[in-house]
XYZ file of C-alpha atoms in Angstrom:
344
model
C 26.158 10.341 1.920
C 28.004 8.006 -0.439
C 24.824 6.449 -1.773
C 23.417 9.880 -2.525
C 26.441 10.783 -4.582
C 26.238 7.621 -6.496
C 22.587 8.229 -7.304
C 23.311 11.794 -8.546
C 26.115 10.395 -10.731
C 23.854 7.932 -12.329
C 21.191 10.515 -13.072
C 23.821 12.717 -14.722
C 24.819 9.836 -16.959
C 21.248 9.276 -18.000
C 20.810 12.933 -18.976
C 23.783 12.756 -21.342
C 22.847 9.322 -22.938
C 23.752 8.562 -26.474
C 20.203 9.249 -27.657
C 20.197 12.716 -26.133
C 23.580 13.458 -27.683
C 22.165 12.288 -30.993
C 19.258 14.694 -30.751
C 21.542 17.492 -29.841
C 23.753 16.825 -32.840
C 20.679 16.614 -35.082
C 19.495 19.962 -33.778
C 22.890 21.472 -34.704
C 22.723 19.926 -38.130
C 19.202 21.199 -38.755
C 20.123 24.680 -37.652
C 23.264 24.581 -39.821
C 21.163 23.509 -42.848
C 18.684 26.274 -42.152
C 21.509 28.811 -42.068
C 22.942 27.432 -45.324
C 19.500 27.348 -47.014
C 18.833 30.905 -45.875
C 22.100 31.975 -47.271
C 21.501 30.249 -50.528
C 18.061 31.890 -50.887
C 19.681 35.219 -50.169
C 22.358 34.371 -52.763
C 19.641 33.565 -55.341
C 17.804 36.774 -54.611
C 21.004 38.726 -55.048
C 21.774 36.923 -58.284
C 18.259 37.584 -59.732
C 18.469 41.279 -58.633
C 21.831 41.558 -60.383
C 20.649 39.830 -63.551
C 17.514 42.045 -63.567
C 19.704 45.111 -63.284
C 22.087 43.967 -66.026
C 19.092 43.321 -68.310
C 17.534 46.793 -67.871
C 16.782 48.720 -70.985
C 16.008 52.403 -71.048
C 13.308 53.448 -73.517
C 13.285 56.613 -75.569
C 10.034 57.624 -74.003
C 11.358 57.446 -70.441
C 9.761 55.702 -67.428
C 6.121 55.884 -68.667
C 4.083 55.517 -71.736
C 2.800 58.639 -73.507
C -0.582 57.201 -72.881
C 0.022 57.561 -69.134
C -0.151 60.785 -67.060
C 1.879 59.234 -64.236
C 4.127 56.183 -63.799
C 2.084 53.127 -62.847
C 2.797 50.929 -59.826
C 2.378 47.196 -60.480
C 1.329 46.654 -56.860
C -1.676 48.983 -56.995
C -2.307 49.782 -60.637
C -3.487 47.687 -63.599
C -0.512 47.357 -65.978
C 0.256 45.953 -69.428
C 3.311 43.976 -70.432
C 4.555 43.211 -74.011
C 6.508 39.911 -74.364
C 8.661 39.697 -77.429
C 10.220 36.518 -78.793
C 13.016 37.659 -81.118
C 14.181 35.807 -84.268
C 17.845 36.087 -83.265
C 20.544 34.047 -81.623
C 23.901 34.184 -79.844
C 23.533 37.246 -77.648
C 21.721 39.230 -80.356
C 18.546 41.104 -79.427
C 17.917 42.691 -82.791
C 16.006 41.472 -85.862
C 12.282 40.745 -86.225
C 9.856 39.458 -83.629
C 8.732 35.869 -84.107
C 6.320 36.018 -81.180
C 4.407 39.015 -79.768
C 2.144 38.549 -76.731
C 0.475 41.339 -74.855
C -0.792 40.756 -71.339
C -2.676 43.046 -68.986
C -2.733 42.550 -65.186
C -5.365 43.879 -62.873
C -4.480 43.708 -59.110
C -8.032 44.395 -57.953
C -9.477 41.492 -59.808
C -6.213 39.518 -59.601
C -6.817 38.710 -63.248
C -4.794 38.380 -66.476
C -5.851 38.912 -70.029
C -3.598 37.937 -72.921
C -3.561 38.143 -76.684
C -1.150 36.848 -79.351
C -0.606 39.407 -82.016
C -0.064 37.565 -85.283
C 3.374 38.371 -86.656
C 2.012 39.041 -90.157
C -0.594 41.552 -89.033
C -0.863 44.377 -91.575
C -0.588 47.587 -89.505
C 0.556 51.179 -89.458
C 4.058 51.420 -88.074
C 4.669 54.977 -86.685
C 7.615 56.568 -88.380
C 7.176 54.591 -91.589
C 5.378 55.719 -94.684
C 3.661 52.472 -95.615
C 1.753 49.945 -93.605
C 3.659 46.668 -93.097
C 3.891 43.459 -91.075
C 3.903 44.208 -87.381
C 6.930 42.004 -86.795
C 9.046 44.309 -89.068
C 8.694 47.149 -86.528
C 11.422 45.675 -84.356
C 13.783 45.374 -87.277
C 13.123 48.933 -88.345
C 13.255 50.651 -84.916
C 13.790 48.152 -82.159
C 11.771 47.958 -78.985
C 10.771 51.641 -79.149
C 9.123 51.435 -82.532
C 7.535 48.117 -81.509
C 5.951 49.698 -78.479
C 4.728 52.654 -80.502
C 3.179 50.257 -83.044
C 1.306 48.186 -80.512
C 0.005 51.257 -78.669
C -1.028 52.848 -81.956
C -2.866 49.623 -82.880
C -4.831 49.169 -79.604
C -4.944 52.707 -78.298
C -3.752 51.620 -74.883
C -0.506 52.211 -72.931
C 2.137 49.400 -72.983
C 3.824 49.938 -69.653
C 6.537 47.269 -69.705
C 8.352 45.080 -72.287
C 10.397 41.859 -72.009
C 12.475 40.800 -74.966
C 13.912 37.266 -75.215
C 15.727 35.662 -78.115
C 15.835 32.008 -79.233
C 19.174 31.342 -77.585
C 17.858 32.408 -74.149
C 14.802 30.282 -74.594
C 16.719 27.181 -75.522
C 19.357 27.679 -72.861
C 16.809 28.185 -70.183
C 14.971 25.012 -71.111
C 18.193 23.031 -71.204
C 19.329 24.560 -67.886
C 16.297 23.298 -66.078
C 16.757 19.781 -67.578
C 14.066 20.000 -70.255
C 10.331 20.320 -69.974
C 7.510 17.728 -70.070
C 4.680 18.233 -72.565
C 1.889 16.061 -74.016
C 2.360 16.210 -77.838
C -0.981 15.801 -79.586
C 0.548 14.605 -82.877
C 3.995 13.948 -84.356
C 5.946 17.080 -85.391
C 8.703 17.417 -88.002
C 10.175 20.896 -88.618
C 13.239 22.106 -90.384
C 15.198 25.376 -89.675
C 18.724 25.049 -90.849
C 19.661 28.377 -89.363
C 18.958 27.042 -85.856
C 18.982 23.312 -85.444
C 18.295 21.529 -88.779
C 15.429 18.992 -88.727
C 13.737 18.208 -85.394
C 11.239 15.474 -85.057
C 8.997 15.102 -81.962
C 6.961 11.947 -81.286
C 3.341 11.950 -80.184
C 2.430 11.514 -76.509
C 4.148 12.583 -73.231
C 7.662 13.796 -74.110
C 10.578 15.535 -72.309
C 11.693 18.211 -74.704
C 15.175 19.888 -74.724
C 15.725 23.412 -75.705
C 15.727 22.941 -79.428
C 12.696 20.633 -79.326
C 10.783 23.050 -77.082
C 11.544 25.929 -79.554
C 10.248 23.858 -82.408
C 7.107 23.047 -80.407
C 6.520 26.657 -79.563
C 7.157 28.035 -83.095
C 5.493 25.429 -85.320
C 2.299 26.699 -86.972
C 2.190 25.321 -90.563
C 1.310 21.824 -89.351
C -1.202 23.129 -86.896
C -4.767 23.407 -88.334
C -5.494 26.148 -85.792
C -2.555 28.251 -86.863
C -1.559 31.045 -84.497
C -4.352 30.032 -82.074
C -2.960 26.602 -81.688
C 0.602 27.966 -81.413
C -0.557 30.301 -78.643
C -1.988 27.362 -76.681
C 1.323 25.470 -77.055
C 3.316 28.515 -75.888
C 1.200 28.733 -72.734
C 1.693 24.989 -72.138
C 5.495 25.472 -72.402
C 5.425 28.422 -69.990
C 3.530 26.297 -67.403
C 5.917 23.383 -67.963
C 8.981 25.707 -67.349
C 7.387 26.929 -64.099
C 6.782 23.407 -62.813
C 10.284 22.210 -63.760
C 11.891 25.282 -62.207
C 10.855 24.015 -58.783
C 13.137 20.981 -59.013
C 16.298 20.781 -56.931
C 18.240 19.975 -60.119
C 17.300 23.438 -61.434
C 18.455 25.160 -58.269
C 21.893 23.582 -58.627
C 22.214 25.114 -62.129
C 20.932 28.502 -61.080
C 24.230 30.299 -61.924
C 24.232 29.344 -65.588
C 20.611 30.194 -65.927
C 21.191 33.751 -64.576
C 24.120 34.103 -66.894
C 21.899 33.232 -69.920
C 19.313 35.774 -68.886
C 21.935 38.534 -68.585
C 23.097 37.905 -72.123
C 19.885 37.222 -73.942
C 17.099 39.129 -72.276
C 16.174 42.811 -71.925
C 13.316 44.514 -70.112
C 12.299 47.663 -68.329
C 10.897 45.784 -65.335
C 12.915 46.134 -62.182
C 13.528 43.399 -59.578
C 11.003 45.031 -57.259
C 8.450 45.033 -60.127
C 8.936 41.306 -60.657
C 8.564 40.579 -56.928
C 5.389 42.673 -56.706
C 3.719 40.558 -59.373
C 4.079 37.299 -57.404
C 0.396 37.499 -56.472
C -0.571 36.609 -60.091
C 1.283 33.280 -59.936
C -1.781 31.368 -58.935
C -3.694 32.717 -61.971
C -1.482 31.197 -64.727
C -4.114 28.414 -65.300
C -6.906 31.002 -65.561
C -5.524 33.439 -68.119
C -8.307 34.825 -70.363
C -6.946 34.449 -73.926
C -8.197 36.845 -76.612
C -7.959 36.451 -80.372
C -7.983 38.842 -83.231
C -10.348 38.095 -86.113
C -8.965 38.592 -89.571
C -8.139 37.120 -92.966
C -5.039 36.011 -94.796
C -4.510 38.224 -97.872
C -1.807 38.764 -100.472
C -0.667 42.160 -101.635
C 2.027 42.654 -104.234
C 2.945 39.018 -103.811
C 3.413 39.286 -100.029
C 1.255 37.484 -97.489
C -0.332 39.506 -94.690
C -2.888 39.002 -91.967
C -5.647 41.577 -92.417
C -7.003 42.444 -88.984
C -10.787 42.949 -88.742
C -11.491 46.499 -87.716
C -14.379 45.577 -85.474
C -12.351 42.929 -83.796
C -9.530 45.454 -83.146
C -11.861 47.877 -81.591
C -13.503 45.274 -79.429
C -10.235 43.985 -78.089
C -9.035 47.523 -77.486
C -12.148 48.176 -75.479
C -11.588 44.950 -73.393
C -8.062 45.959 -72.612
C -9.061 49.475 -71.689
C -11.639 48.183 -69.288
C -9.087 45.777 -67.743
C -6.629 48.616 -67.396
C -9.397 50.694 -65.876
C -9.059 53.373 -68.561
C -12.537 54.953 -68.810
C -11.733 57.380 -71.633
C -8.894 57.968 -74.028
C -9.834 61.561 -74.800
C -7.353 63.044 -72.395
C -4.541 61.474 -74.360
C -4.629 64.120 -76.957
C -2.901 63.188 -80.161
C -2.934 59.542 -79.070
C -6.764 59.329 -78.718
C -8.734 57.165 -81.098
C -10.392 60.140 -82.706
C -6.996 61.507 -83.822
C -5.591 58.192 -85.051
C -6.120 56.183 -88.190
C -8.236 53.153 -87.433
C -6.036 50.041 -88.104
C -7.031 46.705 -89.363
C -7.877 47.987 -92.826
C -5.745 49.097 -95.761
């Protein structure tokens, strides 16, 4: 009987060996980290949702474009989004647009089409007597007049708009620790209102916010003009997405959200943003479109004269991508009842 008890006692000690205790402690640690990580992810989701709500902008037209009969659903319907880069700083979302990019998203094809609208495009601005540069629409009537102008130009609905100023762009890049881009040739640019003179060397570079803004905006030194600038802007967007996955970015999440709350506005809800995650894998396959046109001078002012045929062709491409078969049911907004743009 005594030997049996001693054997049981030895077995018990083997079951609670230091190695087994180590495994048990590691299990507790892993579970604890999982709980913490889950809580942190939940916190980030809550922060993004709060920032999105704080950045919401109500439009004069209401929840839908006048070109739509019903409100679109980003999950099931093709939609269009207008991205505006504003020439303003320090919590200011007024002024002229320095960049204007229209993108359409088709969930059935899981495809994206995008066009950069040249800032000097000579267009009709609804509510104004004379044609003018398209980037003046925002200065005259804010987001509402800008939306009306783009819809009038292309005869398509613009469902959503995202406005971002220079301060937000620079702060976001700085918050994520800079972005890495491969600079084709040296760049030197001066803008005393923003950052003075910025010089960027050729080759693989890590750019801070000011340098990234210079890289995105520069066009006079680019022989391809707005087309080259559009390619650089796409490169920057991809670099921001890659850098945002770093742990260093996660630890600075709070300041990033704060910057978005102060320097960004949109009519996309948090649920809208979440529903568009399926397009993330298509960022490298965006079909980029380009307006044909000519640089002209009128009364001493430089404009970009859009080619009428090009405008109509791009309008047709976007209508097809948005699965709009005919514009006739839009009444006063139909092509037959509007002045064709792209000519004086």
